[in-house]
CSV table of C-alpha atoms in Angstrom, one decimal:
chain,number,residue,atom,x,y,z
A,4,UNK,CA,1.6,-6.8,-20.6
A,5,UNK,CA,-1.0,-4.7,-21.7
A,6,UNK,CA,-1.3,-0.3,-21.0
A,7,UNK,CA,-4.2,1.3,-22.0
A,8,UNK,CA,-4.0,5.3,-22.0
A,9,UNK,CA,-7.1,8.0,-22.0
A,10,UNK,CA,-5.8,11.3,-22.3
A,11,UNK,CA,-9.0,13.3,-21.6
A,12,UNK,CA,-9.5,13.8,-17.7
A,13,UNK,CA,-12.2,15.7,-18.3
A,14,UNK,CA,-14.8,16.3,-21.3
A,15,UNK,CA,-18.2,17.8,-21.8
A,16,UNK,CA,-20.9,17.9,-24.4
A,17,UNK,CA,-24.3,19.8,-24.4
A,18,UNK,CA,-27.5,17.5,-24.5
A,19,UNK,CA,-28.0,16.1,-27.8
A,20,UNK,CA,-25.1,16.4,-29.0
A,21,UNK,CA,-22.3,14.4,-29.8
A,22,UNK,CA,-19.2,13.6,-28.2
A,23,UNK,CA,-16.0,11.4,-28.8
A,24,UNK,CA,-13.8,9.7,-25.8
A,25,UNK,CA,-10.6,8.6,-26.7
A,26,UNK,CA,-8.3,5.7,-25.9
A,27,UNK,CA,-5.3,3.8,-27.1
A,28,UNK,CA,-3.7,0.7,-25.6
A,29,UNK,CA,-0.9,-1.2,-26.2
A,30,UNK,CA,-0.3,-4.9,-26.5
A,31,UNK,CA,1.9,-7.9,-27.6
A,32,UNK,CA,-0.8,-10.0,-28.1
A,33,UNK,CA,-2.8,-11.3,-31.1
A,34,UNK,CA,-6.0,-12.1,-29.7
A,35,UNK,CA,-7.5,-9.5,-27.1
A,36,UNK,CA,-10.8,-7.4,-26.3
A,37,UNK,CA,-11.6,-4.2,-25.7
A,38,UNK,CA,-14.2,-2.5,-23.6
A,39,UNK,CA,-15.9,0.8,-22.4
A,40,UNK,CA,-17.3,0.7,-19.3
A,41,UNK,CA,-19.1,3.6,-17.4
A,42,UNK,CA,-19.0,4.6,-13.7
A,43,UNK,CA,-21.7,7.0,-12.6
A,44,UNK,CA,-21.9,8.7,-9.2
A,45,UNK,CA,-23.4,5.4,-7.9
A,46,UNK,CA,-20.0,4.0,-8.3
A,47,UNK,CA,-21.5,0.5,-9.9
A,48,UNK,CA,-19.2,-0.5,-13.5
A,49,UNK,CA,-21.7,-0.8,-16.3
A,50,UNK,CA,-20.2,-2.2,-19.9
A,51,UNK,CA,-21.2,-0.2,-22.2
A,52,UNK,CA,-19.8,-1.4,-25.2
A,53,UNK,CA,-17.2,-4.2,-26.4
A,54,UNK,CA,-15.1,-5.1,-29.3
A,55,UNK,CA,-13.2,-8.2,-30.0
A,56,UNK,CA,-9.9,-7.4,-31.4
A,57,UNK,CA,-10.3,-9.9,-34.4
A,58,UNK,CA,-13.4,-8.2,-35.9
A,59,UNK,CA,-12.9,-5.4,-38.2
A,60,UNK,CA,-16.3,-3.6,-37.7
A,61,UNK,CA,-17.0,-1.4,-35.4
A,62,UNK,CA,-19.4,-2.6,-32.6
A,63,UNK,CA,-22.4,-0.4,-31.8
A,64,UNK,CA,-24.7,-0.1,-29.2
A,65,UNK,CA,-28.0,1.8,-29.7
A,66,UNK,CA,-26.3,5.4,-29.0
A,67,UNK,CA,-22.8,4.3,-28.4
A,68,UNK,CA,-20.2,3.5,-31.2
A,69,UNK,CA,-16.8,2.8,-31.3
A,70,UNK,CA,-13.9,3.6,-33.6
A,71,UNK,CA,-11.5,0.5,-33.4
A,72,UNK,CA,-8.2,1.4,-35.6
A,73,UNK,CA,-6.0,-1.6,-34.5
A,74,UNK,CA,-2.9,-0.5,-36.4
A,75,UNK,CA,-3.3,2.8,-34.5
A,76,UNK,CA,-4.0,0.8,-31.6
A,77,UNK,CA,-6.9,3.4,-30.9
A,78,UNK,CA,-10.3,2.2,-29.6
A,79,UNK,CA,-12.3,5.6,-29.2
A,80,UNK,CA,-16.1,5.9,-28.0
A,81,UNK,CA,-18.6,7.8,-29.9
A,82,UNK,CA,-22.0,9.0,-27.8
A,83,UNK,CA,-24.6,10.2,-29.7
A,84,UNK,CA,-27.8,12.3,-28.9
A,85,UNK,CA,-25.9,12.8,-25.5
A,86,UNK,CA,-28.2,12.3,-22.4
A,87,UNK,CA,-27.8,13.9,-19.1
A,88,UNK,CA,-28.2,9.9,-17.6
A,89,UNK,CA,-24.9,9.8,-19.9
A,90,UNK,CA,-22.9,11.9,-17.3
A,91,UNK,CA,-20.3,9.6,-15.5
A,92,UNK,CA,-16.5,8.3,-15.5
A,93,UNK,CA,-15.8,6.4,-18.4
A,94,UNK,CA,-13.0,3.7,-18.5
A,95,UNK,CA,-11.3,2.0,-21.5
A,96,UNK,CA,-10.2,-1.3,-20.5
A,97,UNK,CA,-8.4,-4.3,-22.2
A,98,UNK,CA,-7.9,-8.0,-21.3
A,99,UNK,CA,-5.9,-10.4,-23.2
A,100,UNK,CA,-4.5,-14.0,-22.0
A,101,UNK,CA,-3.9,-12.7,-18.5
A,102,UNK,CA,-7.1,-13.4,-16.8
A,103,UNK,CA,-7.6,-9.8,-15.9
A,104,UNK,CA,-9.0,-6.6,-17.2
A,105,UNK,CA,-6.6,-3.6,-17.4
A,106,UNK,CA,-8.0,0.1,-17.3
A,107,UNK,CA,-7.1,3.4,-18.2
A,108,UNK,CA,-7.4,6.2,-16.0
A,109,UNK,CA,-10.9,7.4,-16.8
A,110,UNK,CA,-12.6,10.4,-18.5
A,111,UNK,CA,-15.0,12.3,-16.6
A,112,UNK,CA,-17.9,13.3,-18.7
A,113,UNK,CA,-20.1,16.2,-18.2
A,114,UNK,CA,-23.5,16.6,-20.3
A,115,UNK,CA,-24.6,20.2,-19.8
A,116,UNK,CA,-28.9,20.8,-20.2
B,22,UNK,CA,-31.9,-11.8,-11.3
B,23,UNK,CA,-29.6,-10.5,-8.5
B,24,UNK,CA,-26.4,-8.5,-9.4
B,25,UNK,CA,-23.1,-8.5,-7.7
B,26,UNK,CA,-23.9,-7.7,-3.9
B,27,UNK,CA,-20.8,-6.5,-2.1
B,28,UNK,CA,-21.2,-6.2,1.7
B,29,UNK,CA,-20.4,-3.9,3.6
B,30,UNK,CA,-21.0,-0.8,1.6
B,31,UNK,CA,-18.6,1.4,3.6
B,32,UNK,CA,-15.9,0.4,6.4
B,33,UNK,CA,-13.7,2.5,8.8
B,34,UNK,CA,-10.8,0.8,9.8
B,35,UNK,CA,-7.7,1.7,12.4
B,36,UNK,CA,-4.2,1.3,11.1
B,37,UNK,CA,-2.8,-1.9,11.8
B,38,UNK,CA,-6.3,-3.6,11.5
B,39,UNK,CA,-7.5,-6.1,9.4
B,40,UNK,CA,-10.8,-6.1,7.2
B,41,UNK,CA,-12.6,-9.0,5.5
B,42,UNK,CA,-15.0,-7.8,2.5
B,43,UNK,CA,-17.5,-10.3,1.0
B,44,UNK,CA,-18.4,-10.5,-2.4
B,45,UNK,CA,-21.5,-12.6,-3.9
B,46,UNK,CA,-21.8,-12.9,-7.4
B,47,UNK,CA,-24.4,-13.5,-9.7
B,48,UNK,CA,-26.3,-16.8,-9.4
B,49,UNK,CA,-24.8,-19.1,-11.5
B,50,UNK,CA,-21.3,-17.3,-12.1
B,51,UNK,CA,-18.3,-19.1,-11.0
B,52,UNK,CA,-15.6,-16.8,-11.1
B,53,UNK,CA,-14.8,-13.6,-9.1
B,54,UNK,CA,-12.4,-11.1,-9.4
B,55,UNK,CA,-11.1,-8.1,-7.3
B,56,UNK,CA,-9.9,-4.5,-8.1
B,57,UNK,CA,-9.0,-1.6,-6.0
B,58,UNK,CA,-9.7,1.9,-7.2
B,59,UNK,CA,-8.1,4.9,-6.0
B,60,UNK,CA,-7.7,8.6,-7.0
B,61,UNK,CA,-3.9,8.1,-7.6
B,62,UNK,CA,-3.4,4.6,-9.0
B,63,UNK,CA,-7.2,4.3,-10.8
B,64,UNK,CA,-8.3,0.7,-11.3
B,65,UNK,CA,-5.8,-2.0,-10.4
B,66,UNK,CA,-6.7,-6.1,-10.3
B,67,UNK,CA,-6.0,-7.6,-7.4
B,68,UNK,CA,-7.1,-10.9,-8.2
B,69,UNK,CA,-9.4,-13.6,-9.8
B,70,UNK,CA,-10.7,-16.7,-8.0
B,71,UNK,CA,-12.5,-19.8,-10.0
B,72,UNK,CA,-13.8,-22.7,-8.8
B,73,UNK,CA,-12.3,-21.9,-5.4
B,74,UNK,CA,-8.9,-21.6,-6.6
B,75,UNK,CA,-6.9,-18.5,-7.3
B,76,UNK,CA,-6.0,-18.1,-10.9
B,77,UNK,CA,-4.3,-15.0,-11.0
B,78,UNK,CA,-2.8,-12.3,-8.7
B,79,UNK,CA,-2.0,-8.9,-9.2
B,80,UNK,CA,1.0,-6.9,-8.5
B,81,UNK,CA,-0.3,-6.3,-4.4
B,82,UNK,CA,1.8,-7.2,-1.0
B,83,UNK,CA,0.9,-10.6,0.7
B,84,UNK,CA,-1.4,-8.6,3.1
B,85,UNK,CA,-4.2,-8.8,0.6
B,86,UNK,CA,-5.6,-12.2,0.0
B,87,UNK,CA,-8.9,-13.8,-0.8
B,88,UNK,CA,-10.8,-17.0,-0.9
B,89,UNK,CA,-13.8,-18.5,-2.7
B,90,UNK,CA,-16.5,-20.7,-1.4
B,91,UNK,CA,-18.1,-23.6,-3.2
B,92,UNK,CA,-21.1,-21.4,-3.6
B,93,UNK,CA,-19.0,-18.9,-5.5
B,94,UNK,CA,-18.9,-16.3,-3.1
B,95,UNK,CA,-15.8,-14.6,-2.3
B,96,UNK,CA,-13.9,-13.1,0.4
B,97,UNK,CA,-11.4,-10.6,0.4
B,98,UNK,CA,-8.8,-9.8,3.6
B,99,UNK,CA,-6.5,-7.3,4.1
B,100,UNK,CA,-4.1,-7.3,7.1
B,101,UNK,CA,-2.2,-4.9,8.8
B,102,UNK,CA,-3.9,-2.1,7.3
B,103,UNK,CA,-1.8,0.9,6.0
B,104,UNK,CA,-3.4,4.4,5.3
B,105,UNK,CA,-2.6,3.8,1.5
B,106,UNK,CA,-5.1,1.0,1.4
B,107,UNK,CA,-8.0,3.4,1.6
B,108,UNK,CA,-10.0,2.6,-1.3
B,109,UNK,CA,-12.9,1.8,-3.6
B,110,UNK,CA,-12.7,-2.1,-3.7
B,111,UNK,CA,-14.9,-3.5,-6.8
B,112,UNK,CA,-15.8,-7.3,-7.1
B,113,UNK,CA,-16.9,-8.6,-10.7
B,114,UNK,CA,-18.6,-12.1,-11.4
B,115,UNK,CA,-18.4,-13.7,-14.9
B,116,UNK,CA,-20.0,-16.9,-15.9
B,117,UNK,CA,-16.7,-18.8,-16.7
B,118,UNK,CA,-13.1,-17.9,-16.4
B,119,UNK,CA,-12.0,-14.5,-16.6
B,120,UNK,CA,-10.6,-15.1,-20.1
B,121,UNK,CA,-11.6,-13.3,-23.3
B,122,UNK,CA,-15.4,-12.5,-23.9
B,123,UNK,CA,-15.6,-13.7,-20.2
B,124,UNK,CA,-13.8,-10.4,-19.5
B,125,UNK,CA,-17.4,-9.3,-19.6
B,126,UNK,CA,-17.6,-9.1,-16.0
B,127,UNK,CA,-20.5,-7.7,-14.1
B,128,UNK,CA,-19.5,-5.1,-11.2
B,129,UNK,CA,-21.0,-4.5,-7.5
B,130,UNK,CA,-21.3,-1.1,-6.2
B,131,UNK,CA,-18.1,-1.8,-4.3
B,132,UNK,CA,-17.3,-1.4,-0.9
B,133,UNK,CA,-15.7,2.3,0.3
B,134,UNK,CA,-12.8,1.2,2.8
B,135,UNK,CA,-11.3,4.1,4.9
B,136,UNK,CA,-8.3,3.5,7.2
B,137,UNK,CA,-7.5,6.5,9.8
């Protein structure tokens, strides 16, 4: 079984600044995938970024990047040049051989103008 | 290309009743999975359907069931509703079986179920 832990229920950042959201996970599998999803007030889950565990290189998508520390089982999300539209609940998730996503409890991000 | 469509968006039901939620996946997607989201338990996996067969099931009682049709549309049914079933039910679709990179699922906007 996989577990995902997000220890920051809430975070805030000033517009244009950088913020890092933390996530740790636990799995006994060697082949797995990690994801960050964003859920704005519209409630629709939107994939932000994904990381294949076998890849050493950290994934990057425009202003979003991850710091994947496999040995430490850590998968943090960095948002650069924060924008008001980045305000949302962010979920870290993992998947492995089981045909499902396992989610963390989420981090509510507030962007201050 | 249309996204994942869930109907209805909102639903109010009475304890003891049953409810059916519908999910139309993205065209061409054959896998549909369902998740329950509550403030207390967070996001929990309910089940996944692929090619009209349930491939995986989460830790939910038998009151929760589902099915998938030949056009990949899926329905989820909850019988004998309890107050604790009040939640946002999210449906996600992916092109193939929900494994590995295909776990990059595309979500609908959910159905908000309130049980009174």
